[in-house]
mmCIF file of C-alpha atoms in Angstrom:
data_model
loop_
_atom_site.group_PDB
_atom_site.id
_atom_site.type_symbol
_atom_site.label_atom_id
_atom_site.label_comp_id
_atom_site.label_asym_id
_atom_site.label_seq_id
_atom_site.Cartn_x
_atom_site.Cartn_y
_atom_site.Cartn_z
ATOM 1 C CA UNK U 72 0.469 24.795 -2.806
ATOM 2 C CA UNK U 73 -0.568 28.456 -2.475
ATOM 3 C CA UNK U 74 1.699 30.630 -0.375
ATOM 4 C CA UNK U 75 0.658 34.246 0.153
ATOM 5 C CA UNK U 76 3.499 35.727 2.144
ATOM 6 C CA UNK U 77 2.108 39.224 1.686
ATOM 7 C CA UNK U 78 -0.407 38.092 4.317
ATOM 8 C CA UNK U 79 2.008 35.471 5.758
ATOM 9 C CA UNK U 80 -0.629 32.818 5.082
ATOM 10 C CA UNK U 81 -0.540 29.299 3.719
ATOM 11 C CA UNK U 82 -2.096 25.966 4.540
ATOM 12 C CA UNK U 83 0.144 23.576 6.475
ATOM 13 C CA UNK U 84 -1.175 20.008 6.219
ATOM 14 C CA UNK U 85 -1.084 18.191 9.580
ATOM 15 C CA UNK U 86 1.216 15.511 8.182
ATOM 16 C CA UNK U 87 3.920 18.171 7.718
ATOM 17 C CA UNK U 88 4.278 18.618 11.479
ATOM 18 C CA UNK U 89 7.369 16.818 12.767
ATOM 19 C CA UNK U 90 5.822 14.932 15.670
ATOM 20 C CA UNK U 91 9.062 13.447 17.032
ATOM 21 C CA UNK U 92 12.819 14.071 16.852
ATOM 22 C CA UNK U 93 14.565 12.875 13.687
ATOM 23 C CA UNK U 94 16.430 10.355 15.847
ATOM 24 C CA UNK U 95 13.076 8.602 16.325
ATOM 25 C CA UNK U 96 12.807 8.402 12.526
ATOM 26 C CA UNK U 97 16.217 6.704 12.266
ATOM 27 C CA UNK U 98 18.100 9.862 11.270
ATOM 28 C CA UNK U 99 21.105 11.564 12.788
ATOM 29 C CA UNK U 100 20.558 15.205 13.658
ATOM 30 C CA UNK U 101 22.507 16.368 10.617
ATOM 31 C CA UNK U 102 20.625 14.063 8.243
ATOM 32 C CA UNK U 103 17.461 16.186 8.150
ATOM 33 C CA UNK U 104 16.681 17.817 4.828
ATOM 34 C CA UNK U 105 18.141 21.219 3.915
ATOM 35 C CA UNK U 106 16.608 23.444 1.271
ATOM 36 C CA UNK U 107 19.040 26.079 0.006
ATOM 37 C CA UNK U 108 17.358 29.113 -1.569
ATOM 38 C CA UNK U 109 19.143 32.079 -3.091
ATOM 39 C CA UNK U 110 20.300 32.305 -6.670
ATOM 40 C CA UNK U 111 18.702 28.884 -7.164
ATOM 41 C CA UNK U 112 16.952 26.165 -5.185
ATOM 42 C CA UNK U 113 18.898 23.106 -4.055
ATOM 43 C CA UNK U 114 17.684 20.148 -2.000
ATOM 44 C CA UNK U 115 20.324 18.641 0.282
ATOM 45 C CA UNK U 116 21.003 17.041 3.646
ATOM 46 C CA UNK U 117 21.957 19.337 6.487
ATOM 47 C CA UNK U 118 25.398 17.705 6.791
ATOM 48 C CA UNK U 119 26.148 19.091 3.300
ATOM 49 C CA UNK U 120 25.971 22.677 4.610
ATOM 50 C CA UNK U 121 29.712 23.391 4.082
ATOM 51 C CA UNK U 122 29.244 22.864 0.319
ATOM 52 C CA UNK U 123 26.778 25.743 0.223
ATOM 53 C CA UNK U 124 28.952 28.236 2.064
ATOM 54 C CA UNK U 125 32.166 29.933 0.960
ATOM 55 C CA UNK U 126 35.569 30.151 2.658
ATOM 56 C CA UNK U 127 35.575 33.452 4.510
ATOM 57 C CA UNK U 128 31.896 33.294 5.467
ATOM 58 C CA UNK U 129 31.063 33.596 9.165
ATOM 59 C CA UNK U 130 28.382 31.440 10.797
ATOM 60 C CA UNK U 131 27.022 33.105 13.928
ATOM 61 C CA UNK U 132 25.407 30.796 16.486
ATOM 62 C CA UNK U 133 23.379 31.192 19.689
ATOM 63 C CA UNK U 134 25.074 29.744 22.765
ATOM 64 C CA UNK U 135 21.959 29.960 24.939
ATOM 65 C CA UNK U 136 21.015 26.597 26.450
ATOM 66 C CA UNK U 137 17.424 25.452 26.884
ATOM 67 C CA UNK U 138 15.779 25.354 30.294
ATOM 68 C CA UNK U 139 13.297 22.680 31.295
ATOM 69 C CA UNK U 140 10.892 25.613 31.439
ATOM 70 C CA UNK U 141 7.495 23.908 31.871
ATOM 71 C CA UNK U 142 6.178 22.814 35.241
ATOM 72 C CA UNK U 143 2.878 21.359 36.413
ATOM 73 C CA UNK U 144 0.716 23.284 38.854
ATOM 74 C CA UNK U 145 -2.842 23.907 39.963
ATOM 75 C CA UNK U 146 -4.978 27.009 39.671
ATOM 76 C CA UNK U 147 -8.491 27.305 41.057
ATOM 77 C CA UNK U 148 -8.279 23.625 41.922
ATOM 78 C CA UNK U 149 -7.596 22.587 38.330
ATOM 79 C CA UNK U 150 -4.352 21.171 36.909
ATOM 80 C CA UNK U 151 -2.463 23.507 34.559
ATOM 81 C CA UNK U 152 0.999 23.807 33.034
ATOM 82 C CA UNK U 153 3.065 26.917 33.662
ATOM 83 C CA UNK U 154 5.639 27.918 31.063
ATOM 84 C CA UNK U 155 8.416 30.166 32.380
ATOM 85 C CA UNK U 156 9.353 32.520 29.526
ATOM 86 C CA UNK U 157 12.024 34.764 31.059
ATOM 87 C CA UNK U 158 13.118 36.524 34.226
ATOM 88 C CA UNK U 159 12.897 40.274 34.780
ATOM 89 C CA UNK U 160 15.356 42.666 36.367
ATOM 90 C CA UNK U 161 13.271 43.031 39.544
ATOM 91 C CA UNK U 162 13.363 39.273 40.244
ATOM 92 C CA UNK U 163 9.899 38.500 38.935
ATOM 93 C CA UNK U 164 9.267 36.161 36.011
ATOM 94 C CA UNK U 165 7.157 36.165 32.854
ATOM 95 C CA UNK U 166 4.994 33.080 32.373
ATOM 96 C CA UNK U 167 2.366 31.631 30.091
ATOM 97 C CA UNK U 168 -0.457 29.589 31.607
ATOM 98 C CA UNK U 169 -1.379 26.534 29.531
ATOM 99 C CA UNK U 170 -3.934 23.770 29.925
ATOM 100 C CA UNK U 171 -2.855 20.182 30.479
ATOM 101 C CA UNK U 172 -3.825 19.605 26.831
ATOM 102 C CA UNK U 173 -1.006 22.078 25.983
ATOM 103 C CA UNK U 174 -3.377 24.724 24.654
ATOM 104 C CA UNK U 175 -3.496 28.361 25.832
ATOM 105 C CA UNK U 176 -5.447 28.917 29.030
ATOM 106 C CA UNK U 177 -8.471 31.130 28.220
ATOM 107 C CA UNK U 178 -7.238 34.712 28.556
ATOM 108 C CA UNK U 179 -10.616 35.922 29.788
ATOM 109 C CA UNK U 180 -10.273 33.655 32.823
ATOM 110 C CA UNK U 181 -6.934 35.111 33.948
ATOM 111 C CA UNK U 182 -6.744 38.099 36.279
ATOM 112 C CA UNK U 183 -4.312 39.798 38.623
ATOM 113 C CA UNK U 184 -4.026 38.136 42.015
ATOM 114 C CA UNK U 185 -4.723 34.595 40.824
ATOM 115 C CA UNK U 186 -2.408 32.044 42.421
ATOM 116 C CA UNK U 187 -0.781 29.015 40.812
ATOM 117 C CA UNK U 188 0.169 26.287 43.264
ATOM 118 C CA UNK U 189 3.564 24.792 42.408
ATOM 119 C CA UNK U 190 5.588 21.864 43.827
ATOM 120 C CA UNK U 191 7.084 22.067 47.320
ATOM 121 C CA UNK U 192 4.379 24.508 48.421
ATOM 122 C CA UNK U 193 5.631 27.307 46.158
ATOM 123 C CA UNK U 194 3.172 29.799 44.698
ATOM 124 C CA UNK U 195 3.196 32.032 41.630
ATOM 125 C CA UNK U 196 0.888 35.058 41.857
ATOM 126 C CA UNK U 197 -0.226 36.749 38.659
ATOM 127 C CA UNK U 198 0.669 40.449 38.891
ATOM 128 C CA UNK U 199 -0.173 41.974 35.493
ATOM 129 C CA UNK U 200 -0.033 41.234 31.761
ATOM 130 C CA UNK U 201 3.498 41.718 30.433
ATOM 131 C CA UNK U 202 2.802 43.137 26.964
ATOM 132 C CA UNK U 203 0.490 46.048 26.277
ATOM 133 C CA UNK U 204 -2.748 44.962 24.639
ATOM 134 C CA UNK U 205 -2.206 41.236 25.232
ATOM 135 C CA UNK U 206 -3.112 38.850 28.059
ATOM 136 C CA UNK U 207 -1.173 35.715 27.087
ATOM 137 C CA UNK U 208 2.000 36.429 29.057
ATOM 138 C CA UNK U 209 1.842 37.477 32.703
ATOM 139 C CA UNK U 210 4.365 38.860 35.172
ATOM 140 C CA UNK U 211 4.324 36.694 38.302
ATOM 141 C CA UNK U 212 5.851 36.839 41.735
ATOM 142 C CA UNK U 213 7.124 33.433 42.849
ATOM 143 C CA UNK U 214 7.742 32.450 46.465
ATOM 144 C CA UNK U 215 10.626 30.117 45.542
ATOM 145 C CA UNK U 216 13.474 30.293 43.052
ATOM 146 C CA UNK U 217 11.922 29.079 39.775
ATOM 147 C CA UNK U 218 15.281 27.793 38.531
ATOM 148 C CA UNK U 219 15.520 25.431 41.505
ATOM 149 C CA UNK U 220 11.960 24.230 40.927
ATOM 150 C CA UNK U 221 12.597 23.714 37.226
ATOM 151 C CA UNK U 222 15.808 21.805 37.912
ATOM 152 C CA UNK U 223 13.805 19.217 39.863
ATOM 153 C CA UNK U 224 10.273 19.306 38.440
ATOM 154 C CA UNK U 225 10.619 21.024 35.071
ATOM 155 C CA UNK U 226 10.333 19.506 31.614
ATOM 156 C CA UNK U 227 10.815 20.945 28.105
ATOM 157 C CA UNK U 228 8.057 23.096 26.674
ATOM 158 C CA UNK U 229 6.183 21.230 23.953
ATOM 159 C CA UNK U 230 3.035 21.874 21.964
ATOM 160 C CA UNK U 231 0.161 19.705 20.824
ATOM 161 C CA UNK U 232 1.774 18.679 17.528
ATOM 162 C CA UNK U 233 4.326 16.642 19.534
ATOM 163 C CA UNK U 234 2.113 14.045 21.263
ATOM 164 C CA UNK U 235 4.837 12.294 23.287
ATOM 165 C CA UNK U 236 7.113 13.783 25.931
ATOM 166 C CA UNK U 237 10.839 13.728 25.110
ATOM 167 C CA UNK U 238 13.661 14.242 27.573
ATOM 168 C CA UNK U 239 15.684 17.437 27.810
ATOM 169 C CA UNK U 240 18.587 16.058 25.742
ATOM 170 C CA UNK U 241 16.387 16.203 22.642
ATOM 171 C CA UNK U 242 15.976 19.949 23.189
ATOM 172 C CA UNK U 243 19.682 20.770 23.387
ATOM 173 C CA UNK U 244 22.007 22.146 20.738
ATOM 174 C CA UNK U 245 25.713 21.560 20.292
ATOM 175 C CA UNK U 246 26.328 25.274 20.973
ATOM 176 C CA UNK U 247 24.224 25.626 24.146
ATOM 177 C CA UNK U 248 26.412 26.745 27.067
ATOM 178 C CA UNK U 249 24.523 29.465 28.981
ATOM 179 C CA UNK U 250 21.139 28.331 30.376
ATOM 180 C CA UNK U 251 18.305 30.768 29.787
ATOM 181 C CA UNK U 252 16.098 29.904 26.801
ATOM 182 C CA UNK U 253 12.503 28.907 27.461
ATOM 183 C CA UNK U 254 12.483 27.033 24.167
ATOM 184 C CA UNK U 255 15.312 25.533 22.169
ATOM 185 C CA UNK U 256 17.052 27.842 19.666
ATOM 186 C CA UNK U 257 16.005 25.149 17.224
ATOM 187 C CA UNK U 258 17.725 26.360 14.060
ATOM 188 C CA UNK U 259 20.954 24.979 15.550
ATOM 189 C CA UNK U 260 19.544 21.566 16.415
ATOM 190 C CA UNK U 261 20.849 19.827 13.250
ATOM 191 C CA UNK U 262 24.445 20.855 13.951
ATOM 192 C CA UNK U 263 26.776 18.141 15.232
ATOM 193 C CA UNK U 264 30.370 18.289 16.424
ATOM 194 C CA UNK U 265 31.415 16.621 13.172
ATOM 195 C CA UNK U 266 29.647 19.265 11.106
ATOM 196 C CA UNK U 267 31.241 22.080 13.100
ATOM 197 C CA UNK U 268 34.668 20.604 12.339
ATOM 198 C CA UNK U 269 33.724 20.267 8.672
ATOM 199 C CA UNK U 270 32.814 23.962 8.542
ATOM 200 C CA UNK U 271 36.085 25.009 10.133
ATOM 201 C CA UNK U 272 38.031 22.751 7.772
ATOM 202 C CA UNK U 273 36.211 24.401 4.856
ATOM 203 C CA UNK U 274 37.402 27.848 5.939
ATOM 204 C CA UNK U 275 34.100 28.969 7.419
ATOM 205 C CA UNK U 276 34.317 30.857 10.708
ATOM 206 C CA UNK U 277 32.035 30.395 13.721
ATOM 207 C CA UNK U 278 31.225 33.026 16.361
ATOM 208 C CA UNK U 279 28.662 33.088 19.212
ATOM 209 C CA UNK U 280 26.052 35.491 20.507
ATOM 210 C CA UNK U 281 23.639 34.901 23.364
ATOM 211 C CA UNK U 282 19.901 35.399 23.069
ATOM 212 C CA UNK U 283 17.572 33.744 25.549
ATOM 213 C CA UNK U 284 14.416 32.804 23.673
ATOM 214 C CA UNK U 285 10.958 33.279 25.103
ATOM 215 C CA UNK U 286 7.886 31.178 24.398
ATOM 216 C CA UNK U 287 6.827 30.978 20.757
ATOM 217 C CA UNK U 288 3.043 30.847 20.769
ATOM 218 C CA UNK U 289 1.986 34.497 20.360
ATOM 219 C CA UNK U 290 -1.566 35.737 20.045
ATOM 220 C CA UNK U 291 -2.686 36.780 16.571
ATOM 221 C CA UNK U 292 -1.071 40.100 15.740
ATOM 222 C CA UNK U 293 1.173 40.077 18.815
ATOM 223 C CA UNK U 294 4.719 41.281 18.065
ATOM 224 C CA UNK U 295 7.771 39.292 19.113
ATOM 225 C CA UNK U 296 8.403 39.541 22.851
ATOM 226 C CA UNK U 297 11.416 41.401 24.275
ATOM 227 C CA UNK U 298 14.335 39.017 24.821
ATOM 228 C CA UNK U 299 17.648 39.174 26.673
ATOM 229 C CA UNK U 300 20.732 39.214 24.460
ATOM 230 C CA UNK U 301 24.465 39.815 24.446
ATOM 231 C CA UNK U 302 26.890 40.377 21.561
ATOM 232 C CA UNK U 303 30.518 40.277 22.673
ATOM 233 C CA UNK U 304 33.263 42.577 21.444
ATOM 234 C CA UNK U 305 35.069 39.596 19.853
ATOM 235 C CA UNK U 306 31.985 38.550 17.895
ATOM 236 C CA UNK U 307 31.330 42.138 16.806
ATOM 237 C CA UNK U 308 34.914 42.351 15.514
ATOM 238 C CA UNK U 309 34.606 39.013 13.715
ATOM 239 C CA UNK U 310 31.416 40.149 11.984
ATOM 240 C CA UNK U 311 32.872 43.499 10.941
ATOM 241 C CA UNK U 312 36.125 41.936 9.728
ATOM 242 C CA UNK U 313 34.201 39.336 7.708
ATOM 243 C CA UNK U 314 32.077 42.004 6.047
ATOM 244 C CA UNK U 315 35.147 44.121 5.300
ATOM 245 C CA UNK U 316 36.832 41.134 3.631
ATOM 246 C CA UNK U 317 33.806 40.407 1.444
ATOM 247 C CA UNK U 318 32.522 37.404 3.391
ATOM 248 C CA UNK U 319 28.913 36.743 4.276
ATOM 249 C CA UNK U 320 27.298 36.698 7.701
ATOM 250 C CA UNK U 321 25.134 33.596 8.081
ATOM 251 C CA UNK U 322 22.905 33.664 11.154
ATOM 252 C CA UNK U 323 21.802 30.386 12.687
ATOM 253 C CA UNK U 324 18.197 31.221 13.390
ATOM 254 C CA UNK U 325 15.962 34.196 13.942
ATOM 255 C CA UNK U 326 17.444 34.610 17.438
ATOM 256 C CA UNK U 327 20.927 35.297 16.076
ATOM 257 C CA UNK U 328 19.516 37.596 13.419
ATOM 258 C CA UNK U 329 17.636 39.623 16.007
ATOM 259 C CA UNK U 330 20.681 39.945 18.267
ATOM 260 C CA UNK U 331 23.087 40.991 15.499
ATOM 261 C CA UNK U 332 20.689 43.484 13.980
ATOM 262 C CA UNK U 333 20.004 44.969 17.421
ATOM 263 C CA UNK U 334 23.733 45.493 17.927
ATOM 264 C CA UNK U 335 24.222 47.062 14.477
ATOM 265 C CA UNK U 336 24.159 50.698 13.428
ATOM 266 C CA UNK U 337 22.400 51.744 10.188
ATOM 267 C CA UNK U 338 25.621 51.246 8.210
ATOM 268 C CA UNK U 339 25.667 47.569 9.211
ATOM 269 C CA UNK U 340 28.596 47.854 11.602
ATOM 270 C CA UNK U 341 28.116 45.706 14.714
ATOM 271 C CA UNK U 342 29.063 46.889 18.193
ATOM 272 C CA UNK U 343 29.302 45.010 21.471
ATOM 273 C CA UNK U 344 25.940 45.240 23.212
ATOM 274 C CA UNK U 345 23.801 43.540 25.859
ATOM 275 C CA UNK U 346 20.417 44.004 27.471
ATOM 276 C CA UNK U 347 16.899 43.609 26.113
ATOM 277 C CA UNK U 348 15.961 43.687 22.456
ATOM 278 C CA UNK U 349 12.543 44.711 21.223
ATOM 279 C CA UNK U 350 13.652 44.908 17.591
ATOM 280 C CA UNK U 351 11.089 43.765 15.043
ATOM 281 C CA UNK U 352 12.504 43.138 11.581
ATOM 282 C CA UNK U 353 10.278 43.452 8.536
ATOM 283 C CA UNK U 354 9.407 45.706 5.630
ATOM 284 C CA UNK U 355 10.087 48.845 7.696
ATOM 285 C CA UNK U 356 13.344 47.518 9.102
ATOM 286 C CA UNK U 357 15.309 45.249 6.740
ATOM 287 C CA UNK U 358 18.447 43.440 7.860
ATOM 288 C CA UNK U 359 21.630 45.522 7.690
ATOM 289 C CA UNK U 360 24.122 42.844 8.771
ATOM 290 C CA UNK U 361 22.874 39.329 8.060
ATOM 291 C CA UNK U 362 23.323 38.039 4.506
ATOM 292 C CA UNK U 363 21.636 34.691 5.023
ATOM 293 C CA UNK U 364 20.146 32.554 7.732
ATOM 294 C CA UNK U 365 19.731 28.933 8.638
ATOM 295 C CA UNK U 366 16.231 28.332 9.910
ATOM 296 C CA UNK U 367 13.510 25.828 10.517
ATOM 297 C CA UNK U 368 10.099 26.160 8.891
ATOM 298 C CA UNK U 369 7.682 28.541 10.586
ATOM 299 C CA UNK U 370 3.951 28.170 10.986
ATOM 300 C CA UNK U 371 1.416 30.213 8.987
ATOM 301 C CA UNK U 372 1.029 33.707 10.387
ATOM 302 C CA UNK U 373 4.225 33.576 12.454
ATOM 303 C CA UNK U 374 5.966 36.906 12.944
ATOM 304 C CA UNK U 375 9.237 35.100 12.150
ATOM 305 C CA UNK U 376 8.198 35.137 8.489
ATOM 306 C CA UNK U 377 8.628 38.916 8.469
ATOM 307 C CA UNK U 378 12.173 38.461 9.741
ATOM 308 C CA UNK U 379 12.978 35.917 7.007
ATOM 309 C CA UNK U 380 11.767 38.377 4.386
ATOM 310 C CA UNK U 381 13.804 41.170 5.992
ATOM 311 C CA UNK U 382 16.937 39.082 5.358
ATOM 312 C CA UNK U 383 16.336 37.125 2.158
ATOM 313 C CA UNK U 384 13.552 39.050 0.422
ATOM 314 C CA UNK U 385 9.972 38.184 -0.425
ATOM 315 C CA UNK U 386 10.783 36.290 -3.610
ATOM 316 C CA UNK U 387 13.350 33.957 -2.030
ATOM 317 C CA UNK U 388 11.170 33.185 0.984
ATOM 318 C CA UNK U 389 8.119 32.642 -1.201
ATOM 319 C CA UNK U 390 10.002 30.280 -3.509
ATOM 320 C CA UNK U 391 11.483 28.348 -0.579
ATOM 321 C CA UNK U 392 8.176 27.878 1.236
ATOM 322 C CA UNK U 393 6.371 26.872 -1.940
ATOM 323 C CA UNK U 394 9.056 24.280 -2.697
ATOM 324 C CA UNK U 395 9.062 22.980 0.878
ATOM 325 C CA UNK U 396 5.309 22.512 0.858
ATOM 326 C CA UNK U 397 5.407 20.825 -2.545
ATOM 327 C CA UNK U 398 8.216 18.405 -1.706
ATOM 328 C CA UNK U 399 7.378 17.132 1.765
ATOM 329 C CA UNK U 400 9.589 19.105 4.150
ATOM 330 C CA UNK U 401 8.722 18.793 7.846
ATOM 331 C CA UNK U 402 7.928 21.755 10.111
ATOM 332 C CA UNK U 403 8.778 22.880 13.655
ATOM 333 C CA UNK U 404 11.683 22.187 16.009
ATOM 334 C CA UNK U 405 12.089 18.522 15.052
ATOM 335 C CA UNK U 406 11.634 19.142 11.342
ATOM 336 C CA UNK U 407 13.784 20.042 8.367
ATOM 337 C CA UNK U 408 15.842 23.158 7.665
ATOM 338 C CA UNK U 409 16.486 25.914 5.155
ATOM 339 C CA UNK U 410 19.424 28.107 4.222
ATOM 340 C CA UNK U 411 17.963 31.362 2.907
ATOM 341 C CA UNK U 412 20.442 33.652 1.179
ATOM 342 C CA UNK U 413 19.942 37.293 0.292
ATOM 343 C CA UNK U 414 19.564 37.808 -3.438
ATOM 344 C CA UNK U 415 22.258 39.882 -5.111
ATOM 345 C CA UNK U 416 19.624 41.883 -6.954
ATOM 346 C CA UNK U 417 16.525 43.415 -5.297
ATOM 347 C CA UNK U 418 13.815 40.784 -4.871
ATOM 348 C CA UNK U 419 10.515 41.223 -6.665
ATOM 349 C CA UNK U 420 7.335 41.661 -4.658
ATOM 350 C CA UNK U 421 4.749 38.918 -5.119
ATOM 351 C CA UNK U 422 1.401 37.909 -3.752
ATOM 352 C CA UNK U 423 0.816 34.181 -4.266
ATOM 353 C CA UNK U 424 2.085 31.133 -6.127
#
């Protein structure tokens, strides 16, 4: 397989999309495959994670819980799906309008003042595009509390590669405690209570942050959306103490990486922080804090690939993706996982396999 991460491009065969949860394939959550990439490549099961970490390492997790953030509505007399991405400080919400086929609603057909009819007579009125230069996400004013509507009528956001609808329990993680994510912080999905105990017994620490994820279907060239986050004083201390003692900081997902790096100063020291993050990690802003991350496999062109490179380096990410494509790993939220570790020496720049 050819992987050209310089352009973040590769071909993902359709059969590599995980179309259902691993439970539907007869696997426990922690029995999905795990590719470990760093000094060398190792193929494992996710439940073997403790073997690939070191006593004194700190695993940082996201305790945001997933909302049932999709709801059916009608616009201009036609059925649509409305995805609630996040709430704003003035009480309005950010949404994405999707077709019933779970594809993006044509941006050219959206304009300010359009009304989406929702259950119980509620209405969402499109106010303005949220991000400069893009028309995928809109700020809306809603006549009812969206959280109450979602509690009754909402269902998990899914995309066309998952043909069946699965209940909300399949979109939860063992760490989710604070509702707010539009989509599951999916890097943590393979964790189980047993695995958490195994990590603690192996001398690996665990600490939480909160980052409420938005929707993950950006337009081409669109940067990651701003997201709400919080890093507590206790987690900041745990990270700094781990680094001072020579341990590694292992982020569970791009969400954790973004939160920690937002809360860090240029020296890599983390401070308690909360609010909105617009941080974009990449060649111009490498990771200062995170030494490795646990992640799912991201689609071609995804901005998350820049973040992976910012942590683990081009060479490690290139080698991992090439191996995953060559050996049958599954993509997306119900797929397999990777542990990408920062190389001790500077990674070489590459173009393609």
